[in-house]
CSV table of C-alpha atoms in Angstrom, one decimal:
chain,number,residue,atom,x,y,z
T,1,MET,CA,8.2,-27.3,-2.2
T,2,VAL,CA,9.7,-23.5,0.0
T,3,ARG,CA,13.7,-24.6,1.4
T,4,GLU,CA,14.2,-25.3,5.3
T,5,TYR,CA,16.6,-22.0,5.9
T,6,PRO,CA,19.6,-23.3,9.0
T,7,LEU,CA,17.2,-23.5,11.7
T,8,THR,CA,19.7,-20.3,13.0
T,9,ARG,CA,18.4,-17.6,11.4
T,10,ALA,CA,14.7,-19.4,11.7
T,11,ARG,CA,14.1,-17.1,15.1
T,12,PRO,CA,13.3,-14.2,13.4
T,13,ALA,CA,10.5,-15.5,12.2
T,14,GLU,CA,9.9,-17.4,15.3
T,15,LYS,CA,9.8,-13.8,16.8
T,16,LEU,CA,7.8,-12.4,14.3
T,17,ALA,CA,4.9,-14.6,13.7
T,18,ALA,CA,4.5,-15.1,17.8
T,19,ALA,CA,4.4,-11.2,18.1
T,20,LEU,CA,2.0,-11.1,14.6
T,21,GLY,CA,-0.2,-13.5,16.6
T,22,VAL,CA,-0.6,-15.9,13.9
T,23,ALA,CA,0.6,-19.7,13.5
T,24,PHE,CA,2.1,-20.6,10.8
T,25,LYS,CA,2.1,-24.4,9.4
T,26,ASN,CA,4.8,-24.4,7.1
T,27,PRO,CA,7.1,-22.0,9.3
T,28,PRO,CA,9.9,-21.3,6.3
T,29,LEU,CA,7.4,-19.5,4.3
T,30,LEU,CA,7.7,-16.8,7.4
T,31,GLN,CA,11.4,-17.1,6.9
T,32,GLN,CA,11.3,-16.9,3.6
T,33,ALA,CA,9.1,-14.0,3.1
T,34,LEU,CA,12.3,-12.1,5.5
T,35,TYR,CA,15.0,-12.8,3.2
T,36,HIS,CA,16.1,-10.2,1.2
T,37,ARG,CA,17.6,-10.5,-2.3
T,38,SER,CA,20.8,-8.6,-0.7
T,39,TYR,CA,20.8,-11.2,1.5
T,40,LEU,CA,22.1,-14.0,-1.0
T,41,ASN,CA,23.3,-11.9,-3.0
T,42,GLU,CA,25.5,-10.9,-1.2
T,43,SER,CA,26.8,-14.9,0.9
T,44,GLY,CA,25.8,-17.1,-2.2
T,45,GLU,CA,23.3,-19.1,-0.6
T,46,ASP,CA,20.8,-21.2,-3.0
T,47,LEU,CA,17.7,-19.5,-1.2
T,48,GLU,CA,15.2,-17.4,-3.0
T,49,SER,CA,14.5,-14.6,-1.8
T,50,ASN,CA,10.6,-12.8,-1.0
T,51,GLU,CA,10.5,-10.9,-3.9
T,52,ARG,CA,8.2,-13.6,-5.8
T,53,MET,CA,5.5,-14.0,-2.0
T,54,GLU,CA,6.1,-9.6,-2.1
T,55,PHE,CA,4.4,-10.3,-6.2
T,56,LEU,CA,1.7,-12.7,-4.5
T,57,GLY,CA,1.0,-11.1,-1.2
T,58,ASP,CA,0.2,-7.7,-3.2
T,59,ALA,CA,-2.7,-9.4,-5.2
T,60,VAL,CA,-3.9,-10.9,-1.9
T,61,LEU,CA,-3.4,-8.1,0.0
T,62,GLY,CA,-5.9,-6.4,-3.1
T,63,ILE,CA,-8.4,-8.4,-3.3
T,64,ILE,CA,-9.4,-8.1,1.2
T,65,VAL,CA,-9.5,-4.6,0.7
T,66,SER,CA,-11.3,-4.5,-1.4
T,67,ASP,CA,-13.5,-7.0,-0.7
T,68,LYS,CA,-13.7,-5.3,2.8
T,69,LEU,CA,-14.3,-2.4,1.3
T,70,TYR,CA,-17.6,-3.3,-0.9
T,71,ARG,CA,-18.6,-4.8,2.6
T,72,ASP,CA,-19.0,-1.7,4.7
T,73,TYR,CA,-19.6,0.5,2.5
T,74,PRO,CA,-22.4,-0.3,0.1
T,75,THR,CA,-23.6,2.5,-2.1
T,76,LEU,CA,-20.1,3.5,-2.7
T,77,SER,CA,-19.3,4.3,-6.4
T,78,GLU,CA,-16.9,1.4,-8.0
T,79,GLY,CA,-14.6,5.2,-8.2
T,80,HIS,CA,-15.3,6.3,-4.2
T,81,LEU,CA,-14.3,2.8,-3.4
T,82,SER,CA,-11.1,2.7,-5.7
T,83,GLN,CA,-9.4,5.4,-4.4
T,84,LEU,CA,-10.0,4.1,-0.6
T,85,ARG,CA,-8.1,0.9,-1.2
T,86,ALA,CA,-5.1,2.8,-3.6
T,87,LEU,CA,-5.3,4.6,0.2
T,88,LEU,CA,-4.7,1.4,2.1
T,89,VAL,CA,-2.2,0.3,-0.1
T,90,ARG,CA,0.8,2.4,-0.8
T,91,TRP,CA,3.8,1.5,-0.9
T,92,ASP,CA,4.2,4.8,1.5
T,93,ALA,CA,0.6,3.8,3.9
T,94,LEU,CA,1.4,-0.1,4.2
T,95,ALA,CA,5.6,0.5,5.1
T,96,GLY,CA,3.8,2.9,8.3
T,97,VAL,CA,2.1,0.2,9.0
T,98,ALA,CA,5.4,-2.5,8.5
T,99,GLN,CA,7.3,0.3,10.7
T,100,ARG,CA,4.7,0.5,13.5
T,101,ILE,CA,4.9,-3.6,13.6
T,102,GLY,CA,8.3,-3.7,13.9
T,103,LEU,CA,9.0,-5.3,10.6
T,104,GLY,CA,12.6,-4.0,10.3
T,105,ASP,CA,13.8,-6.5,13.0
T,106,TYR,CA,13.1,-8.5,11.7
T,107,LEU,CA,14.7,-8.1,7.8
T,108,VAL,CA,17.6,-10.4,6.8
T,109,LEU,CA,19.6,-8.6,4.7
T,110,GLY,CA,22.7,-8.3,2.7
T,111,LYS,CA,25.9,-6.3,5.1
T,112,GLY,CA,25.8,-3.6,2.0
T,113,GLU,CA,21.5,-3.2,2.2
T,114,GLU,CA,22.5,-3.2,5.8
T,115,LEU,CA,24.9,-0.3,6.1
T,116,SER,CA,22.9,1.9,3.7
T,117,GLY,CA,19.7,2.0,5.7
T,118,GLY,CA,17.8,-0.9,4.6
T,119,ARG,CA,15.9,-1.5,7.2
T,120,ASN,CA,14.3,1.5,7.3
T,121,ARG,CA,13.8,2.0,3.7
T,122,PRO,CA,10.5,1.8,2.7
T,123,SER,CA,10.1,0.2,0.0
T,124,ASN,CA,12.1,-2.5,1.3
T,125,LEU,CA,9.2,-2.4,5.0
T,126,ALA,CA,6.6,-2.8,2.4
T,127,ALA,CA,7.6,-5.6,0.2
T,128,GLY,CA,8.3,-7.4,3.0
T,129,LEU,CA,4.5,-6.4,4.9
T,130,GLU,CA,3.4,-8.3,1.3
T,131,ALA,CA,5.8,-10.9,1.3
T,132,ILE,CA,4.3,-11.7,5.1
T,133,ILE,CA,0.5,-11.9,3.6
T,134,GLY,CA,2.0,-14.0,0.9
T,135,ALA,CA,2.8,-16.6,2.6
T,136,ALA,CA,0.1,-17.2,5.1
T,137,PHE,CA,-1.8,-16.7,2.1
T,138,LEU,CA,0.3,-19.6,0.5
T,139,ASP,CA,0.5,-21.4,4.3
T,140,GLY,CA,-3.8,-20.9,5.3
T,141,GLY,CA,-5.8,-20.0,2.4
T,142,LEU,CA,-7.6,-16.3,2.0
T,143,ALA,CA,-8.8,-16.7,5.0
T,144,ARG,CA,-5.4,-16.7,7.1
T,145,ALA,CA,-4.5,-13.9,5.0
T,146,ARG,CA,-7.5,-12.1,5.3
T,147,THR,CA,-7.0,-13.0,9.6
T,148,LEU,CA,-3.4,-11.6,9.0
T,149,VAL,CA,-4.2,-8.3,7.1
T,150,LEU,CA,-7.4,-6.4,8.8
T,151,LYS,CA,-5.2,-6.9,11.5
T,152,LEU,CA,-2.6,-5.5,10.8
T,153,LEU,CA,-5.2,-3.1,8.9
T,154,LYS,CA,-7.7,-2.3,11.6
T,155,PRO,CA,-6.3,0.7,12.6
T,156,GLU,CA,-5.9,1.5,9.2
T,157,PHE,CA,-9.9,0.9,8.7
T,158,GLU,CA,-10.9,2.4,11.8
T,159,GLU,CA,-9.4,6.1,10.7
T,160,ILE,CA,-11.4,5.2,7.5
T,161,ALA,CA,-15.0,5.1,8.8
T,162,ALA,CA,-14.0,8.0,11.6
T,163,ARG,CA,-13.7,10.5,9.0
T,164,GLY,CA,-16.4,9.9,7.5
T,165,ILE,CA,-17.2,7.6,4.1
T,166,THR,CA,-19.0,11.2,1.7
T,167,ALA,CA,-15.4,12.3,1.4
T,168,ASP,CA,-15.2,13.0,-2.3
T,169,SER,CA,-11.9,12.8,-4.7
T,170,LYS,CA,-10.9,16.4,-3.1
T,171,SER,CA,-11.1,15.9,0.5
T,172,GLU,CA,-8.6,13.0,-0.1
T,173,LEU,CA,-6.5,14.1,-2.0
T,174,GLN,CA,-5.3,16.7,0.1
T,175,HIS,CA,-5.9,14.3,2.4
T,176,VAL,CA,-2.9,12.1,1.2
T,177,ALA,CA,-0.9,15.4,0.1
T,178,GLN,CA,-1.4,16.7,3.9
T,179,THR,CA,-0.3,13.2,5.5
T,180,ARG,CA,2.3,12.9,2.5
T,181,TRP,CA,4.1,16.9,1.9
T,182,HIS,CA,2.8,18.4,3.7
T,183,GLU,CA,1.3,20.6,1.0
T,184,ILE,CA,-2.3,21.5,0.3
T,185,PRO,CA,-3.5,20.3,-3.8
T,186,GLU,CA,-3.9,23.6,-6.1
T,187,TYR,CA,-6.3,24.2,-8.4
T,188,ARG,CA,-5.4,25.8,-12.1
T,189,LEU,CA,-7.9,26.6,-14.3
T,190,VAL,CA,-5.9,26.1,-18.1
T,191,SER,CA,-8.7,26.4,-20.2
T,192,SER,CA,-12.7,26.7,-20.5
T,193,GLU,CA,-13.6,26.4,-24.6
T,194,GLY,CA,-17.0,26.3,-26.1
T,195,PRO,CA,-20.3,29.0,-26.0
T,196,ASP,CA,-22.0,30.1,-22.8
T,197,HIS,CA,-24.7,27.9,-22.2
T,198,ALA,CA,-21.8,24.6,-23.2
T,199,LYS,CA,-19.0,25.0,-21.8
T,200,LEU,CA,-15.9,22.5,-20.8
T,201,PHE,CA,-13.2,23.6,-18.6
T,202,THR,CA,-10.2,22.0,-18.2
T,203,VAL,CA,-9.0,22.3,-14.8
T,204,GLU,CA,-4.8,21.0,-13.3
T,205,VAL,CA,-3.4,20.0,-10.2
T,206,ALA,CA,-0.8,20.8,-8.2
T,207,VAL,CA,0.9,19.3,-5.1
T,208,GLY,CA,3.6,21.2,-4.8
T,209,ARG,CA,5.5,22.4,-8.1
T,210,GLN,CA,4.0,18.8,-9.3
T,211,VAL,CA,1.1,19.0,-11.1
T,212,MET,CA,-0.4,15.1,-10.8
T,213,GLY,CA,-3.2,16.2,-12.9
T,214,GLN,CA,-5.4,17.1,-14.7
T,215,GLY,CA,-9.5,17.1,-15.6
T,216,GLN,CA,-12.5,18.2,-17.5
T,217,GLY,CA,-15.5,19.5,-16.5
T,218,ARG,CA,-19.2,21.2,-17.4
T,219,ASN,CA,-18.6,23.3,-14.6
T,220,LYS,CA,-15.0,24.4,-12.4
T,221,LYS,CA,-15.5,21.8,-9.8
T,222,GLN,CA,-16.4,18.7,-11.8
T,223,ALA,CA,-13.4,19.9,-13.1
T,224,GLU,CA,-11.7,19.6,-10.0
T,225,LEU,CA,-13.1,16.8,-8.6
T,226,ASN,CA,-11.7,15.2,-12.3
T,227,ALA,CA,-8.3,15.8,-11.7
T,228,ALA,CA,-7.8,14.8,-8.5
T,229,ARG,CA,-9.6,12.1,-9.1
T,230,GLN,CA,-6.2,10.9,-11.6
T,231,ALA,CA,-4.0,12.3,-9.8
T,232,LEU,CA,-5.2,9.6,-7.0
T,233,GLU,CA,-5.3,7.2,-9.5
T,234,THR,CA,-1.6,8.7,-10.7
T,235,LEU,CA,-0.6,8.0,-7.2
T,236,ALA,CA,-2.1,4.6,-7.1
T,237,ALA,CA,-0.7,3.3,-9.8
T,238,THR,CA,3.6,5.4,-8.6
T,239,GLY,CA,3.3,4.4,-5.7
């Protein structure tokens, strides 16, 4: 059961709900989604932070995004669908969505977190967004959460559609690298083994000075694609 939060501190949640265009049947759920643990650690109040809701929202977000991609792109392989999902749910992408809706203005932070720039910290923004999705799920089930997620990520889904869906893992990695680090991935041949008719190529891909992935294939192109795929999987796993 979600405790009632003090009325004076419910106002940020009310304003956020209005900005999102979502009516919560149980407003304290949205209030809880905005409470960073730093505030509760400092205040000592017997209330719950947004961390458990973040955990739930992360899972709900993955289901909704996966379902939409599965339905929108019936010819894409599992690997390609996974790459597109990773682009949409990685922490920096979620932080960008949170910034777009001004989520940082509504977070309830401790003084130390506030002074250290926590209101604009990408990890706090992404966590807060996932917590809001979790709150929507608890308030109105998967249908309510889906409505919210599709509204929040509408520009991102439209960008994927506009870019086209034929991009391979190399193209996806290049997009991520340029967006995130303003770098272009570099592919390097590590080894070439076996007879001419059955060579096995090993290629690694680096962004800047950091090796992001390694792949093998019967030709260099396939090895590069596999290296890029591994890099995308690593980025998705580490956020």
